[in-house]
Amino acid sequence: MSGLLKASINPHGAAILVCVGNKPMNIALWLPIGIVALALIGVVLIYNRLVRARALVREGWSGISVQLRRRADLVPNLVNTVAGYADHERGLLDEVTARRSEATQAANPGDAARADSALGGVLGRLMVVAEAYPALKADANFRQLQDELSEIESELQGARRYYNATVRDLNTRIASFPDLLVARPLGFREEAFFEDNDPAIATAPTVHFDRKS
């Protein structure tokens, strides 16, 4: 039997053994244990939230990478097709090739965003130049490449929006209480947005081309 035994005398003179329990001691023992357990549960829940947010960022970046690779793979074909009709635009064609190379070598979202903007800018200029070559505009291969580029650009816009939304969510969690108490000690860091910082590039012509019969 837990507790202490205490003898007492009732009014009739009989001895009675009373058990004095140790409840105050139990509360003092279990209260800090309960607090620690709740704190650990909170840490686990926050950690799992952060892991999920980071996984969504990586998923979003994967979607952007797929579209950037698709567009980069089209560029050599596009350059060769345009060169067949407008080889004296060699300076612009070389610039497209150089920007494509930079885009494929980008190692992080910030570099990739700048390289993507530069490549999109020269591709827009190339499409404007192509307006002066009716035979090029009528070329079946060129028209197919144009359609594919337009499709990729549309999907890339959606992938950018999704990625930036996941980055915003992760960065907000890392900077907010109580998540910030767990995030930095466990190695979570803010991610970079995929955005254009150069206004001249951001306003470059889009890859679009009106067909004329």
Short mmCIF file of C-alpha atoms in Angstrom, two decimals:
data_model
loop_
_atom_site.label_atom_id
_atom_site.label_comp_id
_atom_site.label_asym_id
_atom_site.label_seq_id
_atom_site.Cartn_x
_atom_site.Cartn_y
_atom_site.Cartn_z
CA MET A 1 0.00 0.00 0.00
CA SER A 2 1.37 3.37 -0.99
CA GLY A 3 1.34 6.31 1.43
CA LEU A 4 1.81 6.45 5.19
CA LEU A 5 -0.20 4.66 7.89
CA LYS A 6 -1.40 6.93 10.71
CA ALA A 7 -3.06 5.72 13.90
CA SER A 8 -6.01 7.60 15.35
CA ILE A 9 -8.54 7.03 18.15
CA ASN A 10 -12.26 7.26 17.42
CA PRO A 11 -14.75 8.64 19.98
CA HIS A 12 -15.41 5.14 21.26
CA GLY A 13 -11.77 4.58 22.05
CA ALA A 14 -10.99 2.18 19.18
CA ALA A 15 -7.75 2.55 17.30
CA ILE A 16 -8.10 3.21 13.55
CA LEU A 17 -5.34 3.01 10.90
CA VAL A 18 -5.68 5.76 8.30
CA CYS A 19 -3.73 5.72 5.02
CA VAL A 20 -2.39 9.12 4.18
CA GLY A 21 -1.83 9.12 0.39
CA ASN A 22 1.07 10.74 -1.51
CA LYS A 23 -1.03 12.49 -4.22
CA PRO A 24 0.77 15.84 -3.87
CA MET A 25 4.06 14.07 -4.50
CA ASN A 26 2.60 12.31 -7.60
CA ILE A 27 1.38 15.60 -9.08
CA ALA A 28 4.77 17.19 -8.54
CA LEU A 29 6.38 14.25 -10.33
CA TRP A 30 4.01 13.92 -13.30
CA LEU A 31 3.40 17.59 -14.08
CA PRO A 32 6.87 18.27 -15.56
CA ILE A 33 6.75 14.96 -17.39
CA GLY A 34 3.43 15.96 -18.96
CA ILE A 35 4.79 19.37 -19.94
CA VAL A 36 7.84 17.80 -21.59
CA ALA A 37 5.65 15.27 -23.43
CA LEU A 38 3.40 18.01 -24.78
CA ALA A 39 6.42 20.04 -25.86
CA LEU A 40 7.86 17.03 -27.72
CA ILE A 41 4.53 16.41 -29.45
CA GLY A 42 4.45 20.06 -30.50
CA VAL A 43 8.01 19.84 -31.87
CA VAL A 44 7.13 16.71 -33.87
CA LEU A 45 4.00 18.33 -35.33
CA ILE A 46 5.91 21.49 -36.31
CA TYR A 47 8.76 19.45 -37.79
CA ASN A 48 6.36 17.39 -39.89
CA ARG A 49 4.68 20.60 -41.13
CA LEU A 50 8.04 22.04 -42.15
CA VAL A 51 9.11 18.82 -43.87
CA ARG A 52 5.90 18.79 -45.88
CA ALA A 53 6.30 22.46 -46.82
CA ARG A 54 9.88 21.85 -47.94
CA ALA A 55 8.81 18.80 -49.95
CA LEU A 56 6.21 20.91 -51.78
CA VAL A 57 8.90 23.47 -52.63
CA ARG A 58 11.09 20.75 -54.10
CA GLU A 59 8.13 19.36 -56.02
CA GLY A 60 7.43 22.84 -57.39
CA TRP A 61 11.05 23.32 -58.42
CA SER A 62 11.00 19.95 -60.17
CA GLY A 63 8.03 21.15 -62.24
CA ILE A 64 9.93 24.29 -63.29
CA SER A 65 13.04 22.26 -64.14
CA VAL A 66 11.05 19.99 -66.45
CA GLN A 67 9.67 22.94 -68.43
CA LEU A 68 13.04 24.71 -68.59
CA ARG A 69 14.63 21.54 -69.93
CA ARG A 70 11.89 21.09 -72.51
CA ARG A 71 12.38 24.63 -73.78
CA ALA A 72 16.17 24.33 -73.80
CA ASP A 73 15.89 21.15 -75.85
CA LEU A 74 13.86 23.00 -78.51
CA VAL A 75 16.35 25.84 -78.94
CA PRO A 76 18.92 24.04 -81.18
CA ASN A 77 16.13 22.97 -83.53
CA LEU A 78 14.74 26.49 -83.59
CA VAL A 79 18.15 28.04 -84.29
CA ASN A 80 18.81 25.61 -87.14
CA THR A 81 15.40 26.24 -88.68
CA VAL A 82 15.74 30.02 -88.55
CA ALA A 83 19.32 29.85 -89.85
CA GLY A 84 18.03 28.08 -92.97
CA TYR A 85 16.04 31.19 -93.89
CA ALA A 86 17.86 34.03 -92.14
CA ASP A 87 21.47 33.05 -91.72
CA HIS A 88 22.58 36.70 -91.77
CA GLU A 89 20.84 37.01 -88.35
CA ARG A 90 23.78 35.01 -87.05
CA GLY A 91 24.50 37.44 -84.20
CA LEU A 92 21.06 36.96 -82.72
CA LEU A 93 21.16 33.21 -83.31
CA ASP A 94 24.49 32.97 -81.49
CA GLU A 95 23.04 34.95 -78.60
CA VAL A 96 20.09 32.54 -78.38
CA THR A 97 22.54 29.63 -78.25
CA ALA A 98 24.63 31.33 -75.55
CA ARG A 99 21.58 32.11 -73.42
CA ARG A 100 20.41 28.53 -73.79
CA SER A 101 23.78 27.31 -72.52
CA GLU A 102 23.56 29.59 -69.48
CA ALA A 103 20.04 28.35 -68.74
CA THR A 104 21.12 24.70 -68.74
CA GLN A 105 24.04 25.43 -66.38
CA ALA A 106 22.05 27.35 -63.74
CA ALA A 107 22.62 25.69 -60.36
CA ASN A 108 19.91 27.30 -58.19
CA PRO A 109 16.51 28.99 -58.56
CA GLY A 110 17.97 32.51 -58.51
CA ASP A 111 20.45 31.79 -61.32
CA ALA A 112 17.83 29.79 -63.22
CA ALA A 113 15.34 32.66 -63.03
CA ARG A 114 17.86 35.16 -64.43
CA ALA A 115 18.98 32.75 -67.16
CA ASP A 116 15.37 31.92 -68.02
CA SER A 117 14.50 35.61 -68.33
CA ALA A 118 17.48 36.23 -70.59
CA LEU A 119 16.63 33.26 -72.79
CA GLY A 120 12.97 34.25 -72.97
CA GLY A 121 14.04 37.76 -73.98
CA VAL A 122 16.19 36.69 -76.92
CA LEU A 123 13.59 34.15 -78.04
CA GLY A 124 11.04 36.95 -78.12
CA ARG A 125 13.40 39.07 -80.22
CA LEU A 126 13.96 36.12 -82.54
CA MET A 127 10.23 35.75 -83.09
CA VAL A 128 9.94 39.45 -83.89
CA VAL A 129 12.73 39.14 -86.44
CA ALA A 130 11.03 36.08 -87.97
CA GLU A 131 8.09 38.29 -88.94
CA ALA A 132 10.24 39.67 -91.76
CA TYR A 133 10.64 36.22 -93.36
CA PRO A 134 7.37 34.90 -94.88
CA ALA A 135 9.00 31.66 -96.02
CA LEU A 136 10.21 30.99 -92.48
CA LYS A 137 6.78 31.69 -91.05
CA ALA A 138 5.30 29.19 -93.52
CA ASP A 139 7.83 26.47 -92.65
CA ALA A 140 6.03 23.50 -91.03
CA ASN A 141 8.88 22.75 -88.64
CA PHE A 142 9.05 26.38 -87.50
CA ARG A 143 5.29 26.49 -86.93
CA GLN A 144 5.48 23.30 -84.86
CA LEU A 145 8.34 24.70 -82.79
CA GLN A 146 6.37 27.89 -82.25
CA ASP A 147 3.38 25.90 -80.98
CA GLU A 148 5.57 23.88 -78.63
CA LEU A 149 7.30 26.98 -77.28
CA SER A 150 3.96 28.65 -76.62
CA GLU A 151 2.70 25.55 -74.81
CA ILE A 152 5.86 25.31 -72.72
CA GLU A 153 5.69 28.99 -71.81
CA SER A 154 2.11 28.56 -70.61
CA GLU A 155 3.00 25.54 -68.49
CA LEU A 156 6.10 27.30 -67.19
CA GLN A 157 3.99 30.24 -65.99
CA GLY A 158 1.82 27.83 -64.02
CA ALA A 159 4.86 26.04 -62.61
CA ARG A 160 6.36 29.39 -61.52
CA ARG A 161 3.19 30.40 -59.70
CA TYR A 162 2.97 27.05 -57.90
CA TYR A 163 6.63 27.08 -56.90
CA ASN A 164 6.52 30.66 -55.62
CA ALA A 165 3.38 29.87 -53.59
CA THR A 166 5.12 26.92 -51.90
CA VAL A 167 8.22 29.03 -51.22
CA ARG A 168 6.09 31.77 -49.68
CA ASP A 169 4.38 29.22 -47.42
CA LEU A 170 7.67 27.66 -46.29
CA ASN A 171 9.40 31.00 -45.69
CA THR A 172 6.40 32.28 -43.72
CA ARG A 173 6.45 29.21 -41.49
CA ILE A 174 10.19 29.50 -40.86
CA ALA A 175 9.80 33.14 -39.83
CA SER A 176 6.68 32.64 -37.68
CA PHE A 177 6.31 31.62 -34.05
CA PRO A 178 6.39 28.85 -32.88
CA ASP A 179 7.79 27.22 -36.05
CA LEU A 180 10.90 29.39 -35.98
CA LEU A 181 11.92 27.75 -32.68
CA VAL A 182 12.19 24.44 -34.51
CA ALA A 183 13.04 25.43 -38.09
CA ARG A 184 16.49 26.98 -37.79
CA PRO A 185 17.94 24.59 -35.19
CA LEU A 186 16.88 21.66 -37.39
CA GLY A 187 18.38 23.12 -40.57
CA PHE A 188 15.37 24.61 -42.37
CA ARG A 189 16.23 27.71 -44.42
CA GLU A 190 14.29 30.17 -46.55
CA GLU A 191 14.14 29.31 -50.25
CA ALA A 192 14.59 31.76 -53.12
CA PHE A 193 11.64 32.82 -55.23
CA PHE A 194 11.71 32.28 -58.99
CA GLU A 195 11.39 35.85 -60.20
CA ASP A 196 12.74 38.34 -62.73
CA ASN A 197 14.80 41.17 -61.27
CA ASP A 198 15.68 42.92 -64.53
CA PRO A 199 12.80 45.14 -65.74
CA ALA A 200 14.18 45.18 -69.29
CA ILE A 201 14.09 41.39 -69.40
CA ALA A 202 10.74 41.17 -67.67
CA THR A 203 9.14 43.30 -70.39
CA ALA A 204 10.76 41.50 -73.32
CA PRO A 205 8.41 40.29 -76.09
CA THR A 206 6.66 37.03 -75.33
CA VAL A 207 7.13 33.96 -77.48
CA HIS A 208 4.02 34.40 -79.54
CA PHE A 209 3.50 34.56 -83.24
CA ASP A 210 0.31 35.33 -85.21
CA ARG A 211 -0.07 33.09 -88.18
CA LYS A 212 -0.99 34.63 -91.46
CA SER A 213 -2.01 32.81 -94.56
#
